[in-house]
Coordinates of C-alpha atoms in Angstrom, one line a residue:
X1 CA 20.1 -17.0 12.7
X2 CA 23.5 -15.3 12.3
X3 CA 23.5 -11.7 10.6
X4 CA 26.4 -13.5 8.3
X5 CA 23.7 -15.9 6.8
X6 CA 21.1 -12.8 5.9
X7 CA 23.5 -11.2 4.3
X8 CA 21.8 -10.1 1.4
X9 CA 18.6 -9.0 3.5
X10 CA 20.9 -6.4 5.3
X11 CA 22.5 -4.9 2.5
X12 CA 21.8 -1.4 1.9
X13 CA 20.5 -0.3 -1.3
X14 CA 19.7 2.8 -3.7
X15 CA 17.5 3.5 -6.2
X16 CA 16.2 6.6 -7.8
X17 CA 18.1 8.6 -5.4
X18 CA 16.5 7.7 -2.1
X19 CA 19.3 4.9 -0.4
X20 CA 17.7 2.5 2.4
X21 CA 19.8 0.8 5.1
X22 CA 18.3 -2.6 4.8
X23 CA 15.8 -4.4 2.2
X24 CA 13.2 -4.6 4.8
X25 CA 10.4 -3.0 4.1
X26 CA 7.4 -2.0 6.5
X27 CA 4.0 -2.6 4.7
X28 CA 1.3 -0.5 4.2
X29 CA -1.1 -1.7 6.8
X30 CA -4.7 -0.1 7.9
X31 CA -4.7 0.6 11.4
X32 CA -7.3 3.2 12.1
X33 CA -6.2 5.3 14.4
X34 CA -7.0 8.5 12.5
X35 CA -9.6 10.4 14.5
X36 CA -11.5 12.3 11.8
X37 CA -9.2 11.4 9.3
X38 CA -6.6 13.4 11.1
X39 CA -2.8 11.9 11.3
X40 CA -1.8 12.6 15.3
X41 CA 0.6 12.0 17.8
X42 CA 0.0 8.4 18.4
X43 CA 0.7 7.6 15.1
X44 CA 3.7 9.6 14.3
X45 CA 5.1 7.4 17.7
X46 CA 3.8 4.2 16.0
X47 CA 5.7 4.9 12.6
X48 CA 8.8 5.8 14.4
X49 CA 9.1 3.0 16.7
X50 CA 9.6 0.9 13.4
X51 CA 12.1 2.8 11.9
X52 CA 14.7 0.2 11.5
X53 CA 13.2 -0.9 8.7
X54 CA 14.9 -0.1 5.3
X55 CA 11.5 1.7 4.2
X56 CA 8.0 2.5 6.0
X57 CA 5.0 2.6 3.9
X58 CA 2.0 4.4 5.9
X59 CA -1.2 2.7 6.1
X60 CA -3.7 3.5 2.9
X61 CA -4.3 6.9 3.1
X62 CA -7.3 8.6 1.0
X63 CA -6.4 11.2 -1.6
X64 CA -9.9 13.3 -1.2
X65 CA -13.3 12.4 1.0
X66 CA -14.7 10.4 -1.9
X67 CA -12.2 7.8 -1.1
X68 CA -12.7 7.6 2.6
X69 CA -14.7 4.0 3.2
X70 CA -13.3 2.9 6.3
X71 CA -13.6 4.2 9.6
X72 CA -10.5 6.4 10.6
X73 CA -8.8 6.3 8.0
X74 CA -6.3 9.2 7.3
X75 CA -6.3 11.4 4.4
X76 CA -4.1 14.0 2.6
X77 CA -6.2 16.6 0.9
X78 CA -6.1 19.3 3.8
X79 CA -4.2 21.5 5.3
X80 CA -4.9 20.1 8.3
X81 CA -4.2 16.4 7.0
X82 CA -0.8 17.3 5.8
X83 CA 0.5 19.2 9.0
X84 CA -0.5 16.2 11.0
X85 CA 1.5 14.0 8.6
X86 CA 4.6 16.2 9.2
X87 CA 4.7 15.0 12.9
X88 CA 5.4 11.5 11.2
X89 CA 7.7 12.1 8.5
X90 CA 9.8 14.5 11.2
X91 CA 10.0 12.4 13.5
X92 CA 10.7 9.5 11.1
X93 CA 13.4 11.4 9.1
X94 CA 15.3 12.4 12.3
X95 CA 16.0 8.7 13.3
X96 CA 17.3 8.4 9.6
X97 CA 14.3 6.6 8.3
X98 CA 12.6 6.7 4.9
X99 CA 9.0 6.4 4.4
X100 CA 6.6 6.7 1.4
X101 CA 3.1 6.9 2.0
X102 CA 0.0 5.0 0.5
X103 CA -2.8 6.3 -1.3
X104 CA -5.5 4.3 -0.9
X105 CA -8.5 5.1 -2.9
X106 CA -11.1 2.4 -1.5
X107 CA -14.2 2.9 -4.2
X108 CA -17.1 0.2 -3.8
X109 CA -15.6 -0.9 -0.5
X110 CA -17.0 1.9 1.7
X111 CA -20.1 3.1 3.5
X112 CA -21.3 6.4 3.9
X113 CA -21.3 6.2 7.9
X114 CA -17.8 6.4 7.8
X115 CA -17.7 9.2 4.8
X116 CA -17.9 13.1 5.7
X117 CA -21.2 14.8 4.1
X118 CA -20.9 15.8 0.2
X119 CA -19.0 12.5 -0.6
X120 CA -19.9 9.6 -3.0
X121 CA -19.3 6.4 -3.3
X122 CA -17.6 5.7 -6.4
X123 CA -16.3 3.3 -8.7
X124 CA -16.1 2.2 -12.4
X125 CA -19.5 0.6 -12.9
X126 CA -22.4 0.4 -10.4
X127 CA -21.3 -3.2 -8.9
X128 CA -21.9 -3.6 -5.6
X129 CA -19.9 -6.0 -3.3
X130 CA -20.7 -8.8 -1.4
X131 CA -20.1 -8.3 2.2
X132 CA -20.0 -5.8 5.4
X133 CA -18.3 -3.3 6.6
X134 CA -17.3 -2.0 10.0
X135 CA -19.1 1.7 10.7
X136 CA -18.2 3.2 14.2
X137 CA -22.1 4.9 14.6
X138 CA -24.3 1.2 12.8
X139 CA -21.6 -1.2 13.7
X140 CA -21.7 -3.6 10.8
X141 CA -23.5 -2.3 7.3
X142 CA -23.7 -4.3 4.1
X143 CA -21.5 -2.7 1.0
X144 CA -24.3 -0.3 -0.9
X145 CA -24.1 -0.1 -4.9
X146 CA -21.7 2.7 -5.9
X147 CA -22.4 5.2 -8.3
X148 CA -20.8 4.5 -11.9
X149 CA -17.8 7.3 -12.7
X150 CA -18.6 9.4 -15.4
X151 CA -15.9 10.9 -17.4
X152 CA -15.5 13.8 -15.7
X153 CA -15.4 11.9 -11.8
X154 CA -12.6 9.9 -13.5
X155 CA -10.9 12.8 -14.9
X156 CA -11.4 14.6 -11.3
X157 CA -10.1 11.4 -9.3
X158 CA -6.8 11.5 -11.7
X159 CA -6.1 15.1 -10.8
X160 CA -7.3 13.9 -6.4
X161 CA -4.4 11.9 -7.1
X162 CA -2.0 14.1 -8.6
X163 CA -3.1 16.8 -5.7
X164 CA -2.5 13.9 -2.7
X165 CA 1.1 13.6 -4.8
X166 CA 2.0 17.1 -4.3
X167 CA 0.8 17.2 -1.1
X168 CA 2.8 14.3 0.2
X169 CA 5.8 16.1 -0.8
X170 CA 4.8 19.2 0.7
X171 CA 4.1 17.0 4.3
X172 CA 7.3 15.9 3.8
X173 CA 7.4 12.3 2.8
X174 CA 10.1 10.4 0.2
X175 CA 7.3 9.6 -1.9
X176 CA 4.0 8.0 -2.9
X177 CA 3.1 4.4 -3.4
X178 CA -0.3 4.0 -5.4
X179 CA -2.4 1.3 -4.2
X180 CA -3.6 -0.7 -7.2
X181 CA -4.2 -4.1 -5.0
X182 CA -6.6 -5.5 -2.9
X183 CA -9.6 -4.7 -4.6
X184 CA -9.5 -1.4 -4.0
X185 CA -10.5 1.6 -7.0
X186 CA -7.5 1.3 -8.7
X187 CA -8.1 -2.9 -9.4
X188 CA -11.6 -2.1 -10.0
X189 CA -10.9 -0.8 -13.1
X190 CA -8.2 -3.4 -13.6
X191 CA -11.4 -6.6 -13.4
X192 CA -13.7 -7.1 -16.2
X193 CA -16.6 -8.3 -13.5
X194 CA -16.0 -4.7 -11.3
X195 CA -15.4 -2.8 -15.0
X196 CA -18.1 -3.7 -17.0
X197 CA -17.8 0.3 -19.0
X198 CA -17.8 0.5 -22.7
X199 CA -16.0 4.1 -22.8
X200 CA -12.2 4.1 -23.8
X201 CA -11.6 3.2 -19.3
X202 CA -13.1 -0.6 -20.0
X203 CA -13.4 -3.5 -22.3
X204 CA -9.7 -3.7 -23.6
X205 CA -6.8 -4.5 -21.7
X206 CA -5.2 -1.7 -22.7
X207 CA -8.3 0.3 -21.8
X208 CA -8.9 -1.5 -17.8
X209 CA -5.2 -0.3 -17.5
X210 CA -5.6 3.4 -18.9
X211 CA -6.9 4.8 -15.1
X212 CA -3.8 3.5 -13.2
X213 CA -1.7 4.5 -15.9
X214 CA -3.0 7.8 -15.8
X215 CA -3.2 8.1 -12.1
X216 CA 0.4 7.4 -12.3
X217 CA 1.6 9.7 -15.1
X218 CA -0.5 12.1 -12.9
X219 CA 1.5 11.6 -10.0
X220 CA 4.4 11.6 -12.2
X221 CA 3.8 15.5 -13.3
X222 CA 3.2 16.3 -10.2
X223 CA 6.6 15.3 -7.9
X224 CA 8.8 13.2 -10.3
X225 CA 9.0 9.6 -11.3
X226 CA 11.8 9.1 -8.4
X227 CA 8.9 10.1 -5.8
X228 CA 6.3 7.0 -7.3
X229 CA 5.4 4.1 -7.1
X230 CA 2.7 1.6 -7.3
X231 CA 0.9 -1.3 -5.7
X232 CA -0.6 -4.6 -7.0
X233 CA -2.0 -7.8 -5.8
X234 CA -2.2 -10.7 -9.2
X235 CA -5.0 -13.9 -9.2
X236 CA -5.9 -11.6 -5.4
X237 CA -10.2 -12.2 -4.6
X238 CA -9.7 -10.4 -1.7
X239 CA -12.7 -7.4 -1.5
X240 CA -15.1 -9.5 -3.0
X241 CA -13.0 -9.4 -6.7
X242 CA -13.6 -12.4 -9.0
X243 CA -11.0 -14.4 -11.1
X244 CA -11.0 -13.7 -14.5
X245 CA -9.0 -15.5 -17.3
X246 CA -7.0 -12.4 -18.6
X247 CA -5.2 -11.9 -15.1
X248 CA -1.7 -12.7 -16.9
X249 CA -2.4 -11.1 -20.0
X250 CA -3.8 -7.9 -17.9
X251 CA -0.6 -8.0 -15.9
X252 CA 2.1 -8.8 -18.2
X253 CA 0.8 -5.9 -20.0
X254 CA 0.6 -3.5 -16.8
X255 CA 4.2 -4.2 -15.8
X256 CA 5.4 -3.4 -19.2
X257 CA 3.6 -0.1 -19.2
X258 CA 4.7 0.7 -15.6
X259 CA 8.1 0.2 -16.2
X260 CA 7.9 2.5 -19.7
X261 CA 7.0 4.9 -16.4
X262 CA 10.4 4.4 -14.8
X263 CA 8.6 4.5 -11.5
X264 CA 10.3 4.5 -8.1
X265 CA 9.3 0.8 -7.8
X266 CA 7.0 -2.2 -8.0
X267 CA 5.4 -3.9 -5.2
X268 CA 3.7 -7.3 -5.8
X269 CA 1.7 -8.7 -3.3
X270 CA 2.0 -12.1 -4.5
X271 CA 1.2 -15.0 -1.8
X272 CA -2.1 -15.4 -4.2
X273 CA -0.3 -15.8 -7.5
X274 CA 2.3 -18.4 -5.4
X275 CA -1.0 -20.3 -5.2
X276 CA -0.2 -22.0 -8.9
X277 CA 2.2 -22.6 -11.8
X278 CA 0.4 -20.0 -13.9
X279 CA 0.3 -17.7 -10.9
X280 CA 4.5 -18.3 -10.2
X281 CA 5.3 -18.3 -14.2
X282 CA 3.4 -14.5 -14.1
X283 CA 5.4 -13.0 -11.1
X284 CA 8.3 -14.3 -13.4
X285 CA 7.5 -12.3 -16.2
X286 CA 6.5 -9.4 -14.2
X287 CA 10.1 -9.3 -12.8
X288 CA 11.2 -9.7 -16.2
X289 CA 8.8 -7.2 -17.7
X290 CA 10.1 -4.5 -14.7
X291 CA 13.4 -3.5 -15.4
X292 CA 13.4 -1.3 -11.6
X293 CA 13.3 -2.0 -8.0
X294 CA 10.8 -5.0 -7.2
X295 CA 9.3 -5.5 -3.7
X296 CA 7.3 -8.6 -2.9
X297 CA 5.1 -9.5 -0.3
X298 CA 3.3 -12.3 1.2
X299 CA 4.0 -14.0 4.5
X300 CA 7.8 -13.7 4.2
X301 CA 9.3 -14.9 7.1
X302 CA 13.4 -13.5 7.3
X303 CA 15.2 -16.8 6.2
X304 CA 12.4 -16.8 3.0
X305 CA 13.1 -12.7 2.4
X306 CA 16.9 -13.9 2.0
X307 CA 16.4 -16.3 0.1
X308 CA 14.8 -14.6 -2.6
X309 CA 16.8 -11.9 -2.5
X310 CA 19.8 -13.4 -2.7
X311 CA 18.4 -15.3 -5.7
X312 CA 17.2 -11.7 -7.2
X313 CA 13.5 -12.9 -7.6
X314 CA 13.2 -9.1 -5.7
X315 CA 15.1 -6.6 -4.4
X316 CA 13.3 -5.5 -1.0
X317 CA 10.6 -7.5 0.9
X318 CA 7.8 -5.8 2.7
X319 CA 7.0 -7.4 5.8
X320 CA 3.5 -6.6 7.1
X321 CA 1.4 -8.0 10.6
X322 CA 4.8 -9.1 12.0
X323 CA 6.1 -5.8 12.2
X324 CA 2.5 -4.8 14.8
X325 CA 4.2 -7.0 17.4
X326 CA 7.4 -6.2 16.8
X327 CA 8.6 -2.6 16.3
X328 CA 12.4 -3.7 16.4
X329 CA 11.4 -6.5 13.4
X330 CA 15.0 -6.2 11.5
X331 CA 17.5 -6.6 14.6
X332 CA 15.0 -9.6 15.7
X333 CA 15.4 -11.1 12.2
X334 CA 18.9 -10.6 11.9
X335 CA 19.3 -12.4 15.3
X336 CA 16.9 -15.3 15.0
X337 CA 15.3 -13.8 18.0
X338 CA 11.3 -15.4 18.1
X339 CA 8.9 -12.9 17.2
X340 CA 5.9 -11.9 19.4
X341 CA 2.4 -12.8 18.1
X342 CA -0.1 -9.1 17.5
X343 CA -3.5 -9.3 19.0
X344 CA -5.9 -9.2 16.0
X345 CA -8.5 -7.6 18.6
X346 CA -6.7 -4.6 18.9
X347 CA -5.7 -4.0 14.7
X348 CA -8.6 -1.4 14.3
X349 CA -9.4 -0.2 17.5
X350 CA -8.6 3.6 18.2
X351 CA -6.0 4.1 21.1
X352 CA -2.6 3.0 21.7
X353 CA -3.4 -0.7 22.8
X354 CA -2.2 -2.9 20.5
X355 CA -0.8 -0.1 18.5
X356 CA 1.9 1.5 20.5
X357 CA 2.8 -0.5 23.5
X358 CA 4.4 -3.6 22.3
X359 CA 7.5 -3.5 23.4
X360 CA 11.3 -4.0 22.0
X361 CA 13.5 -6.6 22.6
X362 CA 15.7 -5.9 25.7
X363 CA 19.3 -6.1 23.2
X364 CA 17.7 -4.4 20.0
X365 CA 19.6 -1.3 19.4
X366 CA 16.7 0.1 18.0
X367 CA 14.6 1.8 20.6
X368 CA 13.3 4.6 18.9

């Protein structure tokens, strides 16, 4: 594969004042390597290593303790949290990179092994999942029932948000990315089977939207709509979340709303919507409906990234496990070099094996 004929995927781009050098775009992927919730060394050397990519987006990163559920998972609602972060976004920026960084606010899909003391376990209605999750102290633990929000937890979520914004900017990052998919608080409130309320937060449409619509105008007040963006995964069960029969309705009107926003962008995990016609005919109408920069994901490989670029179904692509085994992803996509398979043992452990060490092709310019 000749650069020539990924033309399109190499092309630099700018929107909303931040200009990337490529369309390829690092996904957000948990990696757990935050001991105590702490960003560290390690992972400032892991973000770096992969700057050749257009745009990073950090692993899911918790606004405030509540939203902690996996073990070592990093935050951004201390002091501490946000001078670890500026080891990444130095390091990063000084290799000419750009990165945004997640906020990943899990709800129902925690456990309180892996929480500090004083935190809950919170979500729109007291629904429990199906399934386990990993704890480092019980090893495997079965998802307890979270407590219900009341008014005033969703009103003090919004402003967790609007706090991790600010704080971002402060550790030094190009902005946020709000993660609204995978099943996670944000697309709680989006299902009718995980948002069973009947306060002006459920029921409706318009109402299962309001808390990522206000999360985002949050974040918005905060550090400017150039600075956010948001995440979201149509027709996705993953995290135990059921069909339902409004997902395009539910959609159709969420991209509408979100571009209103004029956010930074919109990224669409989509692999589960490219599943059927209805699913295709929505992530049509959500590129209609979002008049902005669209980034899709879903098991691109580079010729497939090209291709809908070049047809403008999206503007960037985010490439996610393929970039674990290879730091140097863009220069081995732009050559047609093969890429090296990631060890799916070593995605969650907590030292540099299988995090760090995989190493660069021997031509790839980028060695960082």
């Amino acid at each position: 594969m000749t650069s020539l004929s990924m033309q399109h995927l190499f092309e630099p781009i700018s929107f909303h004042g931040i200009t990337l050098s490529n369309r390829i775009v690092m996904a957000p992927m948990t990696r757990s390597r935050a001991i105590d919730s702490i960003p560290n060394d390690l992972m400032a050397t892991y973000y770096t290593q992969r700057v050749s990519a257009g745009l990073i987006i950090t692993e899911g990163v918790s606004p405030s303790p509540n939203g902690l559920g996996y073990a070592r998972i990093p935050g951004i609602y201390t002091d501490e949290q946000i001078e670890g972060w500026k080891k990444t976004t130095k390091s990063v920026h000084q290799q000419n990179g750009k990165i945004f960084i997640q906020f990943m606010h899990v709800g129902r899909i925690a456990h309180p092994a892996n929480m500090p003391e004083k935190s809950k376990i919170l979500a729109p209605s007291a629904i429990g999942a199906q399934g386990q999750m990993w704890t480092d102290a019980q090893g495997m633990q079965p998802f307890p029932v979270p407590i219900a929000m009341s008014q005033s937890d969703v009103a003090e979520t919004i402003q967790e948000f609007a706090q991790a914004a600010e704080n971002a900017i402060r550790a030094g990052f190009d902005g946020v990315e709000l993660h609204g998919a995978n099943g996670y608080l944000l697309e709680q409130f989006l299902n009718p089977y995980t948002n069973t309320r009947n306060d002006s937060y459920g029921g409706s449409i318009e109402n299962r939207c309001r808390f990522v619509l206000e999360v985002t105008q949050a974040a918005i007040s905060r550090v400017g709509k150039d600075k956010v963006s948001v995440r979201i995964s149509p027709f996705s069960t993953f995290n135990d979340m059921p069909a339902y029969s409004e997902t395009v309705a539910t959609y159709d009107y969420l991209s509408q709303e979100l571009n209103k926003l004029n956010i930074a962008y919109l990224h669409v995990v989509e692999y589960a919507a490219r599943a059927t016609e209805q699913g295709q005919q929505l992530s049509k109408t959500i590129r209609s409906n979002f008049k902005g920069t669209l980034i899709l994901n879903g098991g691109y490989t580079g010729t497939k990234a090209e291709e809908v670029i070049a047809s403008k179904q999206a503007d960037l692509v985010s490439f996610g496990t393929s970039f674990i085994a290879n730091p140097d992803l863009p220069y081995r996509l732009q050559h047609g070099i093969p890429l090296a398979q990631p060890d799916s043992n070593t995605f969650y452990t907590a030292d540099e094996k299988g995090y760090t060490d995989y190493p660069v092709n021997e031509a790839s310019a980028y060695t960082a």
